[in-house]
Amino acid sequence: KCALSAWNRNKASAMLSSKPYLLRALHEWIVDNHCTPHLVVDALLQGVVVPAEHIKDGQLVLNVSPSAVVGLALGQNEITFSARFGGVARNICVPIYAVQGIYARENGQGMMFPPENIPEPDPTDGGGNGAQKAASTRPTLRVVK
């Protein structure tokens, strides 16, 4: 039986999300097996920057193979890259919380993730609303029906 001190228990409960690590590992695994990695994204969440004309039922499936994207960065908090949509180069930004899954196009193998809580803006980030501050520095999508 493992006995943790109070400090270790508090530290263990504050661990980073495993999702970005799993995304990076699965992306590498899919590419190493000569398959095409696709991300399933909830395109309606705040902070998601994708071409609105390609969103279907609130989702977007993105081909993130090395031959389809430029500058792919699978970061701790977001995934960014450039890709062409209908021949037009676009910069894409997907917060990790908006990624619903990753799979190989050829055989469907991969992983879907359970929905997670969207982080609240930090009220101590300089006195302003974090969401408004982010919106002023980076474009966001809004679906108008």
Short mmCIF file of C-alpha atoms in Angstrom, two decimals:
data_model
loop_
_atom_site.label_atom_id
_atom_site.label_comp_id
_atom_site.label_asym_id
_atom_site.label_seq_id
_atom_site.Cartn_x
_atom_site.Cartn_y
_atom_site.Cartn_z
CA LYS A 1 0.00 0.00 0.00
CA CYS A 2 1.31 3.42 -0.96
CA ALA A 3 1.09 6.07 1.75
CA LEU A 4 1.21 9.62 0.43
CA SER A 5 1.96 12.63 2.56
CA ALA A 6 -0.53 15.51 2.42
CA TRP A 7 1.88 17.42 0.19
CA ASN A 8 2.15 14.55 -2.30
CA ARG A 9 -1.63 14.07 -2.38
CA ASN A 10 -2.15 17.76 -3.14
CA LYS A 11 0.54 17.70 -5.81
CA ALA A 12 -0.93 14.53 -7.39
CA SER A 13 -4.41 16.07 -7.59
CA ALA A 14 -2.97 19.09 -9.44
CA MET A 15 -1.40 17.04 -12.23
CA LEU A 16 -1.49 18.36 -15.78
CA SER A 17 -4.07 16.95 -18.17
CA SER A 18 -2.97 13.78 -19.94
CA LYS A 19 -4.89 14.74 -23.09
CA PRO A 20 -2.10 16.71 -24.85
CA TYR A 21 0.37 13.90 -24.15
CA LEU A 22 -2.05 11.29 -25.53
CA LEU A 23 -2.72 13.43 -28.61
CA ARG A 24 1.01 13.75 -29.35
CA ALA A 25 1.61 10.03 -28.82
CA LEU A 26 -1.37 8.95 -30.93
CA HIS A 27 -0.44 11.39 -33.70
CA GLU A 28 3.07 9.94 -33.81
CA TRP A 29 1.75 6.35 -33.70
CA ILE A 30 -0.68 6.98 -36.57
CA VAL A 31 2.01 8.64 -38.73
CA ASP A 32 4.57 5.91 -37.91
CA ASN A 33 2.05 3.37 -39.21
CA HIS A 34 1.77 5.26 -42.53
CA CYS A 35 -1.80 6.36 -41.85
CA THR A 36 -3.46 9.78 -41.94
CA PRO A 37 -4.22 11.36 -38.54
CA HIS A 38 -7.51 13.24 -38.25
CA LEU A 39 -8.63 15.41 -35.33
CA VAL A 40 -12.30 15.67 -34.41
CA VAL A 41 -12.93 19.18 -33.07
CA ASP A 42 -15.90 20.83 -31.35
CA ALA A 43 -15.73 23.87 -33.60
CA LEU A 44 -18.28 25.93 -31.64
CA LEU A 45 -16.23 26.32 -28.46
CA GLN A 46 -14.58 29.61 -27.56
CA GLY A 47 -11.05 29.98 -28.86
CA VAL A 48 -11.42 27.61 -31.83
CA VAL A 49 -10.16 29.25 -35.03
CA VAL A 50 -11.16 27.18 -38.07
CA PRO A 51 -12.89 27.95 -41.39
CA ALA A 52 -16.58 28.34 -40.50
CA GLU A 53 -17.73 27.16 -43.93
CA HIS A 54 -16.40 23.65 -43.23
CA ILE A 55 -18.16 23.14 -39.87
CA LYS A 56 -20.87 20.45 -39.94
CA ASP A 57 -23.15 19.84 -36.95
CA GLY A 58 -20.80 21.85 -34.75
CA GLN A 59 -17.82 19.65 -35.56
CA LEU A 60 -14.89 19.75 -37.91
CA VAL A 61 -12.58 16.91 -38.86
CA LEU A 62 -9.06 18.12 -39.61
CA ASN A 63 -6.40 16.19 -41.51
CA VAL A 64 -3.20 16.79 -39.50
CA SER A 65 -0.84 14.60 -41.51
CA PRO A 66 2.64 16.02 -42.19
CA SER A 67 1.78 16.35 -45.90
CA ALA A 68 -1.43 18.31 -45.22
CA VAL A 69 -0.27 20.91 -42.69
CA VAL A 70 2.60 23.33 -42.16
CA GLY A 71 4.06 24.14 -38.76
CA LEU A 72 2.04 21.66 -36.72
CA ALA A 73 2.50 22.39 -33.00
CA LEU A 74 0.80 19.94 -30.63
CA GLY A 75 1.17 22.08 -27.53
CA GLN A 76 0.09 21.70 -23.93
CA ASN A 77 -2.88 24.07 -24.29
CA GLU A 78 -3.57 24.31 -28.01
CA ILE A 79 -2.87 22.82 -31.42
CA THR A 80 -1.80 25.24 -34.14
CA PHE A 81 -0.89 24.85 -37.81
CA SER A 82 -1.48 26.23 -41.28
CA ALA A 83 -3.41 24.32 -43.92
CA ARG A 84 -5.18 24.90 -47.21
CA PHE A 85 -8.96 24.82 -47.40
CA GLY A 86 -10.28 25.07 -50.94
CA GLY A 87 -6.85 26.25 -52.04
CA VAL A 88 -6.72 29.08 -49.49
CA ALA A 89 -4.06 28.97 -46.76
CA ARG A 90 -5.57 29.35 -43.28
CA ASN A 91 -4.08 29.49 -39.79
CA ILE A 92 -5.79 27.05 -37.44
CA CYS A 93 -5.89 27.16 -33.65
CA VAL A 94 -7.67 24.50 -31.60
CA PRO A 95 -7.58 24.62 -27.80
CA ILE A 96 -6.93 21.16 -26.35
CA TYR A 97 -10.32 21.21 -24.59
CA ALA A 98 -12.02 21.43 -28.02
CA VAL A 99 -10.40 18.22 -29.34
CA GLN A 100 -12.92 15.40 -29.17
CA GLY A 101 -10.71 12.69 -30.67
CA ILE A 102 -7.92 11.61 -32.98
CA TYR A 103 -8.05 8.66 -35.37
CA ALA A 104 -6.44 7.16 -38.48
CA ARG A 105 -8.52 7.79 -41.61
CA GLU A 106 -7.59 4.44 -43.13
CA ASN A 107 -8.81 2.16 -40.32
CA GLY A 108 -10.55 4.34 -37.70
CA GLN A 109 -8.09 3.39 -34.97
CA GLY A 110 -7.45 6.08 -32.41
CA MET A 111 -9.14 7.55 -29.36
CA MET A 112 -12.15 9.69 -28.55
CA PHE A 113 -12.03 11.83 -25.41
CA PRO A 114 -14.79 12.52 -22.91
CA PRO A 115 -16.06 16.12 -22.78
CA GLU A 116 -14.09 18.25 -20.36
CA ASN A 117 -14.68 21.48 -18.53
CA ILE A 118 -13.70 24.59 -20.40
CA PRO A 119 -11.30 26.64 -18.30
CA GLU A 120 -12.62 29.92 -16.95
CA PRO A 121 -10.64 33.06 -17.82
CA ASP A 122 -8.19 34.10 -15.10
CA PRO A 123 -9.63 37.21 -13.38
CA THR A 124 -6.14 38.15 -12.15
CA ASP A 125 -4.66 38.51 -15.65
CA GLY A 126 -4.35 42.28 -15.54
CA GLY A 127 -7.75 43.43 -14.41
CA GLY A 128 -9.66 42.76 -17.62
CA ASN A 129 -11.87 39.95 -18.72
CA GLY A 130 -9.58 37.18 -19.98
CA ALA A 131 -12.00 36.15 -22.73
CA GLN A 132 -12.24 39.72 -24.04
CA LYS A 133 -8.49 40.13 -23.85
CA ALA A 134 -7.94 36.91 -25.84
CA ALA A 135 -10.59 37.92 -28.36
CA SER A 136 -8.85 41.22 -29.00
CA THR A 137 -5.55 39.51 -29.84
CA ARG A 138 -6.78 36.46 -31.73
CA PRO A 139 -9.74 36.04 -34.06
CA THR A 140 -12.51 33.70 -32.96
CA LEU A 141 -15.50 32.18 -34.71
CA ARG A 142 -19.08 32.82 -33.88
CA VAL A 143 -21.86 30.86 -35.56
CA VAL A 144 -24.79 33.06 -36.52
CA LYS A 145 -28.01 31.27 -37.35
#
